[in-house]
Amino acid sequence: MLFNSHPFLFVFLPVVLSGCFILANRRARLVVPWLVGASIVFYGWWDWRHVPLLIGSIAFNYLAGERIARRGGGACIRNRWLLAAAVAANLGLLGYFKYAGFVAANATALLDLGWHFDAIVLPLGISFFTFTQIAYLVDVYRDPVHYRFIHYALFVTYFPHLIAGPILHHREMMPQFTNERRYRLDLENVAAGLSLLAIGLFKKTVLADGIAPHAAPVFDGASQGYAPGVLEAWAAALAFGLQLYFDFSAYSDMAVGLSKMFGISLPVNFESPYKATSIIEFWRRWHITLARFLRQYLYFALGGSRRATVRRYTNLLVTMLLGGLWHGAAWTFVAWGAFHGALLMINHAWRDLRARLSGGPSWLKRIEVAIGAAITFVAVFVGWVLFRADDLPSAVTILRGMAGLNGTSIPPPWLMQIAAAARWLVEQDWGLPITLRRWIFTHVATIDSQVPRGLTEAGNAGVLISKAQLLWIGGLLLIAWFAPNTRQIMAHTQAFISAAAARPTVPALMWRLDRGWAIATALLLVTGLMSMSGISEFLYFQF
């Protein structure tokens, strides 16, 4: 079930919310079972065949965690083998559904083994609920803790996070789930959650879905042999990067907003990553809970930064390689992970070098920050090409275009606009010298000769870039760079779990329970609902 669907918004959410508030006032002990049942319905809406898989995974991991806890966690040597077996079982399940076909296809191509796997339907959210439970098992091993099964089941299945995150940590969530008073009707919680839901819905259906048609043509064309020029390639990369930004930001906002209605806070998972001034900072802002998981349960397990420099950088690279592979079973994701691993290695090396150098004047530091922000922005969007491309050859084709190796000619739509502007300039009675008029006419004729006959901008909306695409890119970049994020706007609502205080924003934009925000929420909801058309999945549903 999609957050941006009519069944969810007009049936599922009102029923579940009403049931929660009624039970909280009459039989509070039934609230958690109610939410578990609702979350399973939410998950099974897409494909009921995978519900037993989800329930089986929950039961297995709960029993394994309880066994580890009863034995005293790491104090018992046998628990090490139990933990290893449980983690291996989780990874094996994930590996079968997500990577079996990928491994078989590559092994067949490389070794001519003749392996064949029928198409395996990937269960929704399997990457997220698998990582959530692996983290739980490791934590119980390190510090034994006991929970009731029903609370653990809610921890895993809680529908606002189940499909695309954030990846939850039991120590952040269990105290909330076990506090029955949190589920009681609180008008401020409902209002704040509804505002976040409205902001997220607007981002998804208006902004992300609005720019999506401008991102696809070049990527689709590259997979069919089209070699875009420098302007087309950069426009496509920027369009996709902005689509992904607002799509993921929308899901994160809607997840937090939905949870806030029930009185539950979720961890921050997205915080203006395109404002980052380094790749290290980017990963502290983009998919924050995934970065936390990779750092705490993989990077540190490999030795983290406690080893020699070479080992430290190797750990970084391995962590990001596996992080890239987590996103999908394709060499493009492996390349994307390796690319970011290399960027993090360079970034850490630069920081180590900079720490050994003198501080320098403040103006030099400001220049360094500005240069770092520009390099980070370009590097991230280069990486998005690997993330989005259908295969590595397509990615190379677009990257060549971005580097200008496919040509730097001006696309026909731009030529048409330039010619029209030149004609308009000549037609104005501004007393232009006759020599200048003739020069303009000559060049307009030259431009016209370069535009294919019968070509119009509307008819050229396929691969080549258009004025509308540039307007979308420019507008969304301004929002990503200069608008406050939702954690800043909702700073006083405690909707987000975060150790750091939200950066200050314009006081007039901060959320409050008043008429102005009620009107703004209504407008955002109406606009978002009116822009819903067909099925538009969130991009992170694929992972």
XYZ file of N, CA and C in Angstrom, residues 23 112 116 142 147 169 175 211 258 266 270 281 314 323 326 357 372 377 402 422 447 460 466 474 492 518 534:
81
model
N -9.284 2.526 21.306
C -8.703 1.509 22.180
C -7.846 2.132 23.271
N 29.997 -19.992 -17.948
C 29.151 -20.825 -18.801
C 28.631 -22.039 -18.031
N 20.207 -21.305 -13.978
C 19.028 -20.500 -14.339
C 18.098 -20.371 -13.143
N 25.443 -7.733 22.650
C 26.330 -6.822 23.372
C 25.769 -6.426 24.739
N 12.099 -8.150 25.651
C 10.871 -7.450 25.271
C 9.754 -8.480 25.085
N 16.010 1.626 15.603
C 16.836 1.053 16.653
C 15.943 0.781 17.853
N 10.827 2.047 24.253
C 10.217 2.840 25.325
C 8.961 3.577 24.875
N 9.032 16.409 -11.901
C 10.296 16.451 -12.653
C 10.674 15.086 -13.222
N 3.019 10.494 9.734
C 2.073 9.436 10.083
C 2.332 8.922 11.495
N 9.919 9.255 15.154
C 10.857 8.441 14.372
C 12.188 9.176 14.236
N 16.679 12.163 6.852
C 16.962 12.976 5.659
C 17.026 14.430 6.106
N 29.958 14.821 5.128
C 28.743 15.486 5.603
C 27.521 15.025 4.815
N 40.534 0.786 3.500
C 39.954 -0.453 2.973
C 38.594 -0.714 3.612
N 27.249 -1.284 0.939
C 26.124 -0.355 0.988
C 25.518 -0.124 -0.384
N 23.585 -3.226 -1.291
C 22.328 -3.284 -0.543
C 21.200 -2.623 -1.320
N 48.039 21.008 8.737
C 48.434 22.317 8.241
C 47.926 23.405 9.186
N 34.508 23.119 -1.405
C 34.096 21.792 -0.980
C 32.641 21.515 -1.304
N 28.717 18.640 -4.568
C 27.500 18.653 -5.379
C 27.734 17.962 -6.718
N 28.446 14.050 -20.045
C 28.660 15.084 -19.029
C 30.062 15.673 -19.118
N 16.279 36.205 -31.306
C 16.977 37.086 -32.240
C 15.999 37.787 -33.175
N 21.220 29.494 -37.775
C 20.639 28.709 -36.689
C 19.476 27.869 -37.201
N 9.604 17.521 -29.575
C 10.961 17.078 -29.291
C 11.152 16.804 -27.803
N 14.413 20.485 -22.744
C 13.455 21.523 -23.080
C 13.535 22.654 -22.070
N 15.948 24.428 -12.172
C 16.296 25.658 -11.461
C 15.443 25.870 -10.224
N 9.758 22.436 17.163
C 9.110 22.480 18.473
C 8.128 21.329 18.708
N -2.922 25.822 9.604
C -4.086 25.019 9.207
C -4.426 25.265 7.743
N -2.666 7.869 -11.134
C -2.120 6.526 -11.332
C -1.294 6.076 -10.138
